[in-house]
PDB file of C-alpha atoms and ligand atoms in Angstrom:
ATOM      1  CA  UNK B   1     -68.461  16.193 -26.014  1.00 81.00           C
ATOM      2  CA  UNK B   2     -66.173  13.348 -25.130  1.00 93.00           C
ATOM      3  CA  UNK B   3     -63.440  12.481 -27.610  1.00 98.00           C
ATOM      4  CA  UNK B   4     -63.418   8.800 -28.498  1.00 98.00           C
ATOM      5  CA  UNK B   5     -60.585   7.007 -30.320  1.00 98.00           C
ATOM      6  CA  UNK B   6     -60.363   3.483 -31.556  1.00 98.00           C
ATOM      7  CA  UNK B   7     -57.170   1.429 -31.259  1.00 98.00           C
ATOM      8  CA  UNK B   8     -57.571  -1.573 -33.551  1.00 98.00           C
ATOM      9  CA  UNK B   9     -55.338  -4.619 -33.800  1.00 97.00           C
ATOM     10  CA  UNK B  10     -55.037  -8.348 -33.413  1.00 96.00           C
ATOM     11  CA  UNK B  11     -53.698  -8.158 -29.848  1.00 97.00           C
ATOM     12  CA  UNK B  12     -52.682 -11.831 -29.884  1.00 95.00           C
ATOM     13  CA  UNK B  13     -51.813 -11.165 -27.088  1.00 95.00           C
ATOM     14  CA  UNK B  14     -51.688  -7.628 -25.707  1.00 98.00           C
ATOM     15  CA  UNK B  15     -48.126  -6.552 -24.785  1.00 98.00           C
ATOM     16  CA  UNK B  16     -46.669  -3.721 -22.741  1.00 98.00           C
ATOM     17  CA  UNK B  17     -46.021  -1.945 -26.062  1.00 97.00           C
ATOM     18  CA  UNK B  18     -49.784  -1.844 -26.658  1.00 98.00           C
ATOM     19  CA  UNK B  19     -50.366  -0.700 -23.055  1.00 98.00           C
ATOM     20  CA  UNK B  20     -47.849   2.115 -23.628  1.00 98.00           C
ATOM     21  CA  UNK B  21     -49.809   3.295 -26.708  1.00 98.00           C
ATOM     22  CA  UNK B  22     -53.156   3.090 -24.870  1.00 98.00           C
ATOM     23  CA  UNK B  23     -51.737   5.121 -21.970  1.00 98.00           C
ATOM     24  CA  UNK B  24     -50.426   7.806 -24.337  1.00 98.00           C
ATOM     25  CA  UNK B  25     -53.745   7.899 -26.236  1.00 98.00           C
ATOM     26  CA  UNK B  26     -55.623   8.534 -23.007  1.00 98.00           C
ATOM     27  CA  UNK B  27     -53.672  11.785 -22.614  1.00 98.00           C
ATOM     28  CA  UNK B  28     -55.358  13.053 -25.764  1.00 98.00           C
ATOM     29  CA  UNK B  29     -58.687  11.217 -25.901  1.00 98.00           C
ATOM     30  CA  UNK B  30     -61.345  10.803 -23.197  1.00 98.00           C
ATOM     31  CA  UNK B  31     -62.116   7.257 -24.234  1.00 98.00           C
ATOM     32  CA  UNK B  32     -60.047   4.645 -26.053  1.00 98.00           C
ATOM     33  CA  UNK B  33     -61.682   1.520 -27.441  1.00 98.00           C
ATOM     34  CA  UNK B  34     -59.170  -1.292 -27.802  1.00 98.00           C
ATOM     35  CA  UNK B  35     -60.791  -3.079 -30.729  1.00 98.00           C
ATOM     36  CA  UNK B  36     -59.840  -6.687 -31.358  1.00 98.00           C
ATOM     37  CA  UNK B  37     -59.934  -7.944 -34.938  1.00 95.00           C
ATOM     38  CA  UNK B  38     -60.352 -11.732 -35.434  1.00 90.00           C
ATOM     39  CA  UNK B  39     -56.882 -12.274 -37.025  1.00 77.00           C
ATOM     40  CA  UNK B  40     -55.115 -11.911 -40.292  1.00 72.00           C
ATOM     41  CA  UNK B  41     -53.528 -15.294 -39.784  1.00 70.00           C
ATOM     42  CA  UNK B  42     -55.595 -18.452 -39.945  1.00 69.00           C
ATOM     43  CA  UNK B  43     -54.936 -19.627 -36.461  1.00 84.00           C
ATOM     44  CA  UNK B  44     -54.462 -17.097 -33.699  1.00 91.00           C
ATOM     45  CA  UNK B  45     -52.897 -18.242 -30.417  1.00 90.00           C
ATOM     46  CA  UNK B  46     -55.768 -16.859 -28.334  1.00 93.00           C
ATOM     47  CA  UNK B  47     -59.442 -16.723 -29.311  1.00 94.00           C
ATOM     48  CA  UNK B  48     -61.084 -13.305 -29.584  1.00 96.00           C
ATOM     49  CA  UNK B  49     -62.847 -13.897 -26.232  1.00 96.00           C
ATOM     50  CA  UNK B  50     -59.541 -14.806 -24.546  1.00 96.00           C
ATOM     51  CA  UNK B  51     -57.802 -11.767 -26.051  1.00 97.00           C
ATOM     52  CA  UNK B  52     -60.569  -9.468 -24.799  1.00 98.00           C
ATOM     53  CA  UNK B  53     -60.401 -10.964 -21.310  1.00 98.00           C
ATOM     54  CA  UNK B  54     -56.615 -10.459 -21.211  1.00 97.00           C
ATOM     55  CA  UNK B  55     -56.986  -6.859 -22.399  1.00 98.00           C
ATOM     56  CA  UNK B  56     -59.651  -6.176 -19.763  1.00 98.00           C
ATOM     57  CA  UNK B  57     -57.408  -7.578 -17.028  1.00 97.00           C
ATOM     58  CA  UNK B  58     -54.483  -5.503 -18.311  1.00 98.00           C
ATOM     59  CA  UNK B  59     -56.270  -2.148 -18.678  1.00 98.00           C
ATOM     60  CA  UNK B  60     -58.393  -2.291 -15.522  1.00 97.00           C
ATOM     61  CA  UNK B  61     -56.445   0.641 -14.028  1.00 96.00           C
ATOM     62  CA  UNK B  62     -56.567   2.783 -17.177  1.00 98.00           C
ATOM     63  CA  UNK B  63     -59.566   5.052 -16.803  1.00 97.00           C
ATOM     64  CA  UNK B  64     -61.321   5.609 -20.118  1.00 98.00           C
ATOM     65  CA  UNK B  65     -60.041   2.473 -21.832  1.00 98.00           C
ATOM     66  CA  UNK B  66     -62.258  -0.454 -22.748  1.00 98.00           C
ATOM     67  CA  UNK B  67     -62.038  -3.561 -24.895  1.00 98.00           C
ATOM     68  CA  UNK B  68     -64.360  -4.635 -27.693  1.00 98.00           C
ATOM     69  CA  UNK B  69     -64.279  -6.821 -30.769  1.00 97.00           C
ATOM     70  CA  UNK B  70     -65.264  -6.099 -34.343  1.00 96.00           C
ATOM     71  CA  UNK B  71     -65.336  -8.069 -37.554  1.00 93.00           C
ATOM     72  CA  UNK B  72     -66.732  -5.549 -39.994  1.00 92.00           C
ATOM     73  CA  UNK B  73     -64.920  -2.791 -41.852  1.00 96.00           C
ATOM     74  CA  UNK B  74     -62.857  -0.792 -39.346  1.00 97.00           C
ATOM     75  CA  UNK B  75     -64.109   2.574 -40.576  1.00 98.00           C
ATOM     76  CA  UNK B  76     -67.724   1.444 -40.228  1.00 97.00           C
ATOM     77  CA  UNK B  77     -67.045   0.254 -36.705  1.00 97.00           C
ATOM     78  CA  UNK B  78     -65.239   3.511 -35.909  1.00 98.00           C
ATOM     79  CA  UNK B  79     -68.254   5.495 -37.095  1.00 97.00           C
ATOM     80  CA  UNK B  80     -70.702   3.287 -35.171  1.00 97.00           C
ATOM     81  CA  UNK B  81     -68.777   3.946 -31.971  1.00 97.00           C
ATOM     82  CA  UNK B  82     -68.568   7.696 -32.542  1.00 97.00           C
ATOM     83  CA  UNK B  83     -64.758   7.606 -32.790  1.00 98.00           C
ATOM     84  CA  UNK B  84     -63.024  10.686 -34.146  1.00 98.00           C
ATOM     85  CA  UNK B  85     -59.670   8.954 -34.640  1.00 98.00           C
ATOM     86  CA  UNK B  86     -57.961   5.634 -35.256  1.00 98.00           C
ATOM     87  CA  UNK B  87     -54.819   5.176 -33.163  1.00 98.00           C
ATOM     88  CA  UNK B  88     -51.928   3.059 -34.459  1.00 98.00           C
ATOM     89  CA  UNK B  89     -48.500   2.401 -33.008  1.00 96.00           C
ATOM     90  CA  UNK B  90     -45.363   3.030 -35.039  1.00 96.00           C
ATOM     91  CA  UNK B  91     -42.256   1.175 -34.043  1.00 94.00           C
ATOM     92  CA  UNK B  92     -39.566   0.973 -36.694  1.00 86.00           C
ATOM     93  CA  UNK B  93     -39.475   2.179 -40.288  1.00 85.00           C
ATOM     94  CA  UNK B  94     -40.664  -1.308 -41.231  1.00 84.00           C
ATOM     95  CA  UNK B  95     -44.141  -0.502 -39.844  1.00 89.00           C
ATOM     96  CA  UNK B  96     -44.412   2.648 -41.927  1.00 93.00           C
ATOM     97  CA  UNK B  97     -45.276   1.453 -45.411  1.00 94.00           C
ATOM     98  CA  UNK B  98     -48.127  -0.800 -44.332  1.00 94.00           C
ATOM     99  CA  UNK B  99     -49.488   1.786 -41.903  1.00 96.00           C
ATOM    100  CA  UNK B 100     -49.363   4.546 -44.533  1.00 96.00           C
ATOM    101  CA  UNK B 101     -51.280   2.379 -46.994  1.00 97.00           C
ATOM    102  CA  UNK B 102     -53.923   1.533 -44.365  1.00 97.00           C
ATOM    103  CA  UNK B 103     -54.263   5.131 -43.208  1.00 98.00           C
ATOM    104  CA  UNK B 104     -54.742   6.440 -46.740  1.00 98.00           C
ATOM    105  CA  UNK B 105     -57.289   3.759 -47.588  1.00 98.00           C
ATOM    106  CA  UNK B 106     -59.157   4.443 -44.357  1.00 98.00           C
ATOM    107  CA  UNK B 107     -59.176   8.161 -45.132  1.00 98.00           C
ATOM    108  CA  UNK B 108     -60.597   7.368 -48.547  1.00 98.00           C
ATOM    109  CA  UNK B 109     -63.373   5.374 -46.879  1.00 98.00           C
ATOM    110  CA  UNK B 110     -64.123   8.059 -44.300  1.00 98.00           C
ATOM    111  CA  UNK B 111     -62.306  11.389 -44.458  1.00 98.00           C
ATOM    112  CA  UNK B 112     -63.819  12.571 -41.161  1.00 97.00           C
ATOM    113  CA  UNK B 113     -61.856  10.117 -39.051  1.00 98.00           C
ATOM    114  CA  UNK B 114     -58.133  10.828 -38.631  1.00 98.00           C
ATOM    115  CA  UNK B 115     -55.428   8.215 -38.137  1.00 98.00           C
ATOM    116  CA  UNK B 116     -53.077   9.179 -35.323  1.00 98.00           C
ATOM    117  CA  UNK B 117     -49.672   7.494 -34.998  1.00 97.00           C
ATOM    118  CA  UNK B 118     -47.887   7.142 -31.720  1.00 97.00           C
ATOM    119  CA  UNK B 119     -44.370   6.022 -30.884  1.00 96.00           C
ATOM    120  CA  UNK B 120     -43.922   3.815 -27.830  1.00 96.00           C
ATOM    121  CA  UNK B 121     -41.194   4.099 -25.230  1.00 96.00           C
ATOM    122  CA  UNK B 122     -37.839   2.954 -26.656  1.00 95.00           C
ATOM    123  CA  UNK B 123     -38.066  -0.090 -24.442  1.00 94.00           C
ATOM    124  CA  UNK B 124     -40.893  -1.452 -26.611  1.00 95.00           C
ATOM    125  CA  UNK B 125     -39.630  -0.517 -30.054  1.00 95.00           C
ATOM    126  CA  UNK B 126     -38.714  -4.105 -30.935  1.00 93.00           C
ATOM    127  CA  UNK B 127     -41.586  -5.737 -29.103  1.00 96.00           C
ATOM    128  CA  UNK B 128     -44.348  -7.604 -30.938  1.00 95.00           C
ATOM    129  CA  UNK B 129     -46.956 -10.197 -30.003  1.00 94.00           C
ATOM    130  CA  UNK B 130     -45.262 -12.603 -32.396  1.00 93.00           C
ATOM    131  CA  UNK B 131     -41.833 -12.391 -30.773  1.00 94.00           C
ATOM    132  CA  UNK B 132     -43.376 -12.798 -27.314  1.00 92.00           C
ATOM    133  CA  UNK B 133     -45.053 -16.058 -28.374  1.00 89.00           C
ATOM    134  CA  UNK B 134     -41.859 -17.283 -29.992  1.00 89.00           C
ATOM    135  CA  UNK B 135     -39.693 -16.633 -26.929  1.00 90.00           C
ATOM    136  CA  UNK B 136     -42.230 -18.278 -24.627  1.00 83.00           C
ATOM    137  CA  UNK B 137     -42.611 -21.335 -26.828  1.00 81.00           C
ATOM    138  CA  UNK B 138     -38.889 -22.003 -26.353  1.00 87.00           C
ATOM    139  CA  UNK B 139     -39.082 -21.489 -22.608  1.00 85.00           C
ATOM    140  CA  UNK B 140     -37.608 -17.947 -22.519  1.00 88.00           C
ATOM    141  CA  UNK B 141     -38.746 -15.221 -20.156  1.00 88.00           C
ATOM    142  CA  UNK B 142     -40.847 -12.258 -21.260  1.00 89.00           C
ATOM    143  CA  UNK B 143     -40.971 -10.615 -17.860  1.00 87.00           C
ATOM    144  CA  UNK B 144     -41.583  -6.890 -18.163  1.00 91.00           C
ATOM    145  CA  UNK B 145     -42.716  -7.187 -21.770  1.00 94.00           C
ATOM    146  CA  UNK B 146     -46.295  -8.340 -21.228  1.00 96.00           C
ATOM    147  CA  UNK B 147     -48.878  -7.753 -18.489  1.00 96.00           C
ATOM    148  CA  UNK B 148     -48.795 -10.432 -15.782  1.00 93.00           C
ATOM    149  CA  UNK B 149     -52.167 -11.874 -16.784  1.00 94.00           C
ATOM    150  CA  UNK B 150     -50.806 -12.491 -20.288  1.00 93.00           C
ATOM    151  CA  UNK B 151     -47.650 -14.209 -19.064  1.00 89.00           C
ATOM    152  CA  UNK B 152     -49.744 -16.550 -16.937  1.00 89.00           C
ATOM    153  CA  UNK B 153     -52.212 -17.277 -19.733  1.00 91.00           C
ATOM    154  CA  UNK B 154     -49.485 -18.090 -22.268  1.00 85.00           C
ATOM    155  CA  UNK B 155     -47.662 -20.382 -19.867  1.00 81.00           C
ATOM    156  CA  UNK B 156     -50.921 -22.149 -19.114  1.00 85.00           C
ATOM    157  CA  UNK B 157     -51.595 -22.705 -22.824  1.00 81.00           C
ATOM    158  CA  UNK B 158     -48.108 -23.953 -23.574  1.00 75.00           C
ATOM    159  CA  UNK B 159     -47.501 -26.152 -20.559  1.00 69.00           C
ATOM    160  CA  UNK B 160     -50.915 -27.452 -19.636  1.00 63.00           C
TER     161      UNK B 160
HETATM  162  P1  ADP R   1     -52.066  -5.658 -36.270  1.00 76.85           P
HETATM  163  O1  ADP R   1     -52.199  -7.098 -36.653  1.00 76.85           O
HETATM  164  O2  ADP R   1     -53.217  -4.812 -36.695  1.00 76.85           O
HETATM  165  O3  ADP R   1     -50.743  -5.022 -36.586  1.00 76.85           O
HETATM  166  P2  ADP R   1     -51.181  -5.751 -33.533  1.00 76.85           P
HETATM  167  O4  ADP R   1     -51.942  -6.284 -32.382  1.00 76.85           O
HETATM  168  O5  ADP R   1     -49.919  -6.464 -33.889  1.00 76.85           O
HETATM  169  O6  ADP R   1     -52.215  -5.720 -34.705  1.00 76.85           O
HETATM  170  O7  ADP R   1     -50.854  -4.228 -33.294  1.00 76.85           O
HETATM  171  C1  ADP R   1     -51.839  -3.275 -33.137  1.00 76.85           C
HETATM  172  C2  ADP R   1     -51.223  -1.897 -33.257  1.00 76.85           C
HETATM  173  O8  ADP R   1     -50.290  -1.709 -32.200  1.00 76.85           O
HETATM  174  C3  ADP R   1     -50.445  -1.654 -34.547  1.00 76.85           C
HETATM  175  O9  ADP R   1     -50.588  -0.301 -34.893  1.00 76.85           O
HETATM  176  C4  ADP R   1     -49.024  -1.952 -34.168  1.00 76.85           C
HETATM  177  O10 ADP R   1     -48.120  -1.240 -34.970  1.00 76.85           O
HETATM  178  C5  ADP R   1     -49.021  -1.426 -32.746  1.00 76.85           C
HETATM  179  N1  ADP R   1     -48.000  -2.079 -31.918  1.00 76.85           N
HETATM  180  C6  ADP R   1     -47.736  -3.391 -31.765  1.00 76.85           C
HETATM  181  N2  ADP R   1     -46.716  -3.602 -30.915  1.00 76.85           N
HETATM  182  C7  ADP R   1     -46.295  -2.375 -30.530  1.00 76.85           C
HETATM  183  C8  ADP R   1     -45.241  -1.901 -29.698  1.00 76.85           C
HETATM  184  N3  ADP R   1     -44.373  -2.719 -29.100  1.00 76.85           N
HETATM  185  N4  ADP R   1     -45.125  -0.563 -29.543  1.00 76.85           N
HETATM  186  C9  ADP R   1     -45.958   0.280 -30.177  1.00 76.85           C
HETATM  187  N5  ADP R   1     -46.947  -0.090 -30.980  1.00 76.85           N
HETATM  188  C10 ADP R   1     -47.114  -1.400 -31.171  1.00 76.85           C
END
């Protein structure tokens, strides 16, 4: 039976740090669903449809990965999709407390689905979607930090 994992997040937008985690997950799982949540913030930079399109363009070469969106409870969505695990990325210690809280709550909601944490390459330890948007809004370069499709899409939004 194929092993499916779900990698949830805002992905506003997807960065090379996320790609690194997806690539690592595919070494363990047969299928990884990159699941886009609407947003915790009121106004995301990209709409859910735009974020999905950018993810699809960025993961086209990663066999087994696909993008989807969800707006219900993560653990319900994970169960619906037959996922056996939730994948999350851990960068610095600052990620830990929030991730631990989420993982324990998710386990309480469904003890059959494990949360698996993965560390990205050191290169991406300080990378976040937020910092990418900030640098770009001031005209800085994010070359090598986001997939090409994302760089183009952000520039188009800022400078159109
Ligand atoms: P969320 O709003 O749920 O944190 P994000 O899109 O910011 O959504 O991140 C999704 C997941 O990817 C989270 O587990 C986050 O810790 C992880 N992540 C984000 N950026 C990186 C990165 N540079 N390296 C590794 N993991 C990352």
